[in-house]
mmCIF file of C-alpha atoms and ligand atoms in Angstrom:
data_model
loop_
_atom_site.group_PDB
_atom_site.id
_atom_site.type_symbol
_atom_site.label_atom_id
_atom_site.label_comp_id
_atom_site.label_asym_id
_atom_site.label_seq_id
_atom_site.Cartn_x
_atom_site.Cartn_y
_atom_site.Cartn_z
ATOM 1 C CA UNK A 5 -97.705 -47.639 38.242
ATOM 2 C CA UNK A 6 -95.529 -48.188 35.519
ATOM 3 C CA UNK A 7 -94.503 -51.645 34.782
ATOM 4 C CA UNK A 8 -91.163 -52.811 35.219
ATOM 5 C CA UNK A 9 -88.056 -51.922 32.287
ATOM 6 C CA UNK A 10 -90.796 -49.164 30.865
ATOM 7 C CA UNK A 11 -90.241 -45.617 31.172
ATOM 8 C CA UNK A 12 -92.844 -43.640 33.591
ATOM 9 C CA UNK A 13 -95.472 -41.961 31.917
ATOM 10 C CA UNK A 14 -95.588 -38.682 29.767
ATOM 11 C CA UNK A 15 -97.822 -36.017 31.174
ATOM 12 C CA UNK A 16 -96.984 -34.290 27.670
ATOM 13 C CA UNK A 17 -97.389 -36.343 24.957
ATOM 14 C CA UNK A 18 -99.055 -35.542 22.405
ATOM 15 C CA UNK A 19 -101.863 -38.027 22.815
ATOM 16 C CA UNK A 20 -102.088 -36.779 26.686
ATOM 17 C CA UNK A 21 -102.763 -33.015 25.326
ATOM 18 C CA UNK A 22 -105.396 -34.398 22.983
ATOM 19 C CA UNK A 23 -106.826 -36.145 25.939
ATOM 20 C CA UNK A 24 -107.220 -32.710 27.866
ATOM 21 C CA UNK A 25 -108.039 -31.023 25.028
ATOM 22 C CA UNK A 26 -105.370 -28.695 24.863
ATOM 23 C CA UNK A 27 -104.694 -29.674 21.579
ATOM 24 C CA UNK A 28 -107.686 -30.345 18.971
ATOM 25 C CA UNK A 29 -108.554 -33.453 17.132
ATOM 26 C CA UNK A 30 -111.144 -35.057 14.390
ATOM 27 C CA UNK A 31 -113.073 -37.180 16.889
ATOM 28 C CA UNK A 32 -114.663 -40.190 15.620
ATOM 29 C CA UNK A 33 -116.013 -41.420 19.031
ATOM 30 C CA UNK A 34 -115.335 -40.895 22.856
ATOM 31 C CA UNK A 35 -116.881 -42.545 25.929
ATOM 32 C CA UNK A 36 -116.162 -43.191 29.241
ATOM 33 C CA UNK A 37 -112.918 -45.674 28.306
ATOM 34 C CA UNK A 38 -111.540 -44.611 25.160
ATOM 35 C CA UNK A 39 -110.985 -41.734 22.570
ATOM 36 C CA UNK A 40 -110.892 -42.126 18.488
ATOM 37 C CA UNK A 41 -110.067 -39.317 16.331
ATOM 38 C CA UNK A 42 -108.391 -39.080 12.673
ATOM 39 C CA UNK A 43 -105.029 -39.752 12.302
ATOM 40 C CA UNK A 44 -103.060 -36.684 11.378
ATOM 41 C CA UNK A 45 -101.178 -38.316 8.686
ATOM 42 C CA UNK A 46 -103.565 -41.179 7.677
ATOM 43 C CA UNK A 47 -102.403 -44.130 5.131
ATOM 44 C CA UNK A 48 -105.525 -45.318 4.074
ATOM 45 C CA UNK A 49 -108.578 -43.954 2.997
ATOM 46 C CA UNK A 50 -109.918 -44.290 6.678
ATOM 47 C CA UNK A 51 -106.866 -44.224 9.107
ATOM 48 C CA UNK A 52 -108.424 -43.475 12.706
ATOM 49 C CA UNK A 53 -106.531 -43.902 16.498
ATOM 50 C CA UNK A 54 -107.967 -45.191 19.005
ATOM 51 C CA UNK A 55 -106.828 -44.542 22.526
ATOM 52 C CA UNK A 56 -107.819 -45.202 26.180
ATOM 53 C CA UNK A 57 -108.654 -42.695 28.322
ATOM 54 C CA UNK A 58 -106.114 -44.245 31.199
ATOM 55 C CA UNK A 59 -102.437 -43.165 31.419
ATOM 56 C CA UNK A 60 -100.579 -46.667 29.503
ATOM 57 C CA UNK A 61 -97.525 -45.714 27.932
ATOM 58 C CA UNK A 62 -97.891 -49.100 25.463
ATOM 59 C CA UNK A 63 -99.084 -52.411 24.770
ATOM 60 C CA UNK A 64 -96.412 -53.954 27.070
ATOM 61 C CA UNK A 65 -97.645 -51.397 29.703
ATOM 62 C CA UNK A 66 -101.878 -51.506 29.503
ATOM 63 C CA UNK A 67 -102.015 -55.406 28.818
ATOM 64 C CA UNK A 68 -100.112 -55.770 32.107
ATOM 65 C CA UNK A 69 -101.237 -53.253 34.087
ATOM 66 C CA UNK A 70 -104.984 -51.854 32.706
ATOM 67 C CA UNK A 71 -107.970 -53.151 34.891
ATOM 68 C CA UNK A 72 -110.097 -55.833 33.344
ATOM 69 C CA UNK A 73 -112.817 -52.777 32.764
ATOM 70 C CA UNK A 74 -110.093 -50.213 31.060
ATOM 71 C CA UNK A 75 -109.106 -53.637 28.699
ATOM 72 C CA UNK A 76 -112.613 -54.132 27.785
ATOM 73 C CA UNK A 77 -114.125 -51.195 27.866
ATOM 74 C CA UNK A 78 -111.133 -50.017 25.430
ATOM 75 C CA UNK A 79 -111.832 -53.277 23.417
ATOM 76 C CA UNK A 80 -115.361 -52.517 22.751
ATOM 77 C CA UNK A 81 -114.831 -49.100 21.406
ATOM 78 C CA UNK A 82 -112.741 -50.288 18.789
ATOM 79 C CA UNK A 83 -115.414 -52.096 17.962
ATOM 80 C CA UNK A 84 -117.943 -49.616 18.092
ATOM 81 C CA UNK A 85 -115.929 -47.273 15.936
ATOM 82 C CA UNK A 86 -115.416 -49.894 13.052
ATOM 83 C CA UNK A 87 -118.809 -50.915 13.124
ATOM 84 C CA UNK A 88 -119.995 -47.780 13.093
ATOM 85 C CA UNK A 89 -117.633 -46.370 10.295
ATOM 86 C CA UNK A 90 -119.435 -48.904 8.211
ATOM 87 C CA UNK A 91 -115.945 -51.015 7.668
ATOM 88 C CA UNK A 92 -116.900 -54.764 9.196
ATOM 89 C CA UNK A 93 -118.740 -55.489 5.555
ATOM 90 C CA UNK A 94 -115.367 -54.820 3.800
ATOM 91 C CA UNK A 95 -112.759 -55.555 6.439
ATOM 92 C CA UNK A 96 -109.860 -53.789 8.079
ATOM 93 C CA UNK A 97 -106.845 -53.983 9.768
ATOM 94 C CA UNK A 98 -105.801 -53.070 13.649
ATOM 95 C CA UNK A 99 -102.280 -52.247 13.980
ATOM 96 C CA UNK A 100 -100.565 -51.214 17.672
ATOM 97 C CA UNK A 101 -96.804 -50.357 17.031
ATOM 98 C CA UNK A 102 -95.071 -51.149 20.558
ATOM 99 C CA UNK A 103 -91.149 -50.013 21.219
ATOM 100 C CA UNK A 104 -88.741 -49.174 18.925
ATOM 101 C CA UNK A 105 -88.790 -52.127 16.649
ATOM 102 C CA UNK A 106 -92.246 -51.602 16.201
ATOM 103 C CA UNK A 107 -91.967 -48.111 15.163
ATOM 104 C CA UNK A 108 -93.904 -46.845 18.481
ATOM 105 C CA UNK A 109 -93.586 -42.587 18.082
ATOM 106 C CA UNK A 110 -96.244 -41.532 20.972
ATOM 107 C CA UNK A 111 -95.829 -43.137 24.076
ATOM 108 C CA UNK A 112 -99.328 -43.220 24.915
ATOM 109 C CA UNK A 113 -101.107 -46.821 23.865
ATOM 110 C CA UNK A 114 -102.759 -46.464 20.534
ATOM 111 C CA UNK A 115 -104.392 -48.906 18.103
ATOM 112 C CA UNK A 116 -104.537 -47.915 14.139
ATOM 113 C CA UNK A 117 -107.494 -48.714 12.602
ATOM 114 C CA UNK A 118 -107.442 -48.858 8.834
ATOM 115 C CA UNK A 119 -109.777 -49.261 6.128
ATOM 116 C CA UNK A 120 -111.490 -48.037 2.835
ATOM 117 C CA UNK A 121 -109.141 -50.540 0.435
ATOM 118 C CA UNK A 122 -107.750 -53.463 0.353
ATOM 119 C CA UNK A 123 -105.072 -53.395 2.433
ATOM 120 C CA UNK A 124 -102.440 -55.792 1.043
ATOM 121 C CA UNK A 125 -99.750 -57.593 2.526
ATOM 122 C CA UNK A 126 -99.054 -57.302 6.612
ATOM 123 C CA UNK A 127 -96.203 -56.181 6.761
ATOM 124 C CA UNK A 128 -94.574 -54.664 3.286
ATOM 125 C CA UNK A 129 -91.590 -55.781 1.657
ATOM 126 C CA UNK A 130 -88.536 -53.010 2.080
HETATM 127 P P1 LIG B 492 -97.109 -44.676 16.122
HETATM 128 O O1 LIG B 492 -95.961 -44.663 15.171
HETATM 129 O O2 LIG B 492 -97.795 -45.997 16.198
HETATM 130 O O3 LIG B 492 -96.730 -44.126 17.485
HETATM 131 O O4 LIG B 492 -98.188 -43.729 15.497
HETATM 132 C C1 LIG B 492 -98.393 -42.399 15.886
HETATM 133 C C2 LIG B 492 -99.420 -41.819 14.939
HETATM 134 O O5 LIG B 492 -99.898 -40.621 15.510
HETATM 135 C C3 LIG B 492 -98.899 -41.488 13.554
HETATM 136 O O6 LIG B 492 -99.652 -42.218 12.578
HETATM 137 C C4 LIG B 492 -99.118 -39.971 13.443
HETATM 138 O O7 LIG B 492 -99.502 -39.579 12.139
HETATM 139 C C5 LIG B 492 -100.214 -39.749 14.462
HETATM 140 N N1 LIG B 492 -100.285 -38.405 15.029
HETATM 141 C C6 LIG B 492 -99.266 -37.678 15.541
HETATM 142 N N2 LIG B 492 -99.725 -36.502 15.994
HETATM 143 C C7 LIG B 492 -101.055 -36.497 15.792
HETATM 144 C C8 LIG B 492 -102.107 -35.551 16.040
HETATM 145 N N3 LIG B 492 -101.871 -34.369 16.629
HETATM 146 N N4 LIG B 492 -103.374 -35.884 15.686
HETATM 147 C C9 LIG B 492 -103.622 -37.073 15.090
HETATM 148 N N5 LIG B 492 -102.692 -38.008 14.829
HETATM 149 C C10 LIG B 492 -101.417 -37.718 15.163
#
């Protein structure tokens, strides 16, 4: 059920193909809640997505609407996936881009996770 003032669900975004596997992708880790692969563009020496399995256009849309298992379970494999990319040590950042201010492209909920250098500043200067 969408929430209210966001638009339905994509069946065909690209993030909904990788889901079904009609569309490859480097995964990093999958279980029952979420999906990581490599970003096809990445920005930083490790750039990886991490995505839940359930159909949440955004942010705004799986923090209202997600179960408390989907939130957690999607939680933990974040986790998982930094931890096990070796990255806690050294740090790294989690980014989720929501709407069009945030520069949101696939409207299925991601979270960027970035690491391998110092990353810098939050948000960059223009
Ligand atoms: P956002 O701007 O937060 O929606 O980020 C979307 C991200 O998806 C960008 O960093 C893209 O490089 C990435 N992306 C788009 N298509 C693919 C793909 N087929 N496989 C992996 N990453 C992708």
């Amino acid at each position: 059920m969408p929430v209210s003032g966001l638009p339905p669900y994509d069946e065909n975004n690209i993030f909904a193909r990788i889901l079904r596997k009609e569309i490859p992708s480097k995964t990093v880790y999958e279980d029952e809640w979420a999906l990581a692969f490599h970003d096809i563009a990445p920005q930083a020496p490790v750039h990886v997505l991490v995505i839940p399995k359930g159909k949440y256009c955004s942010f705004a849309d799986f923090s209202a609407a997600a179960s408390p298992e989907e939130i957690a379970g999607f939680i933990r494999a974040v986790g998982k996936v930094a931890h096990d990319l070796g990255l806690e040590a050294p740090g790294y950042r989690l980014l989720f881009n929501m709407g069009t201010h945030g520069g949101q492209e696939v409207p299925h909920l991601h979270v960027h996770l970035f690491g391998g250098r110092s990353l810098g500043r939050m948000i960059p200067d223009r």
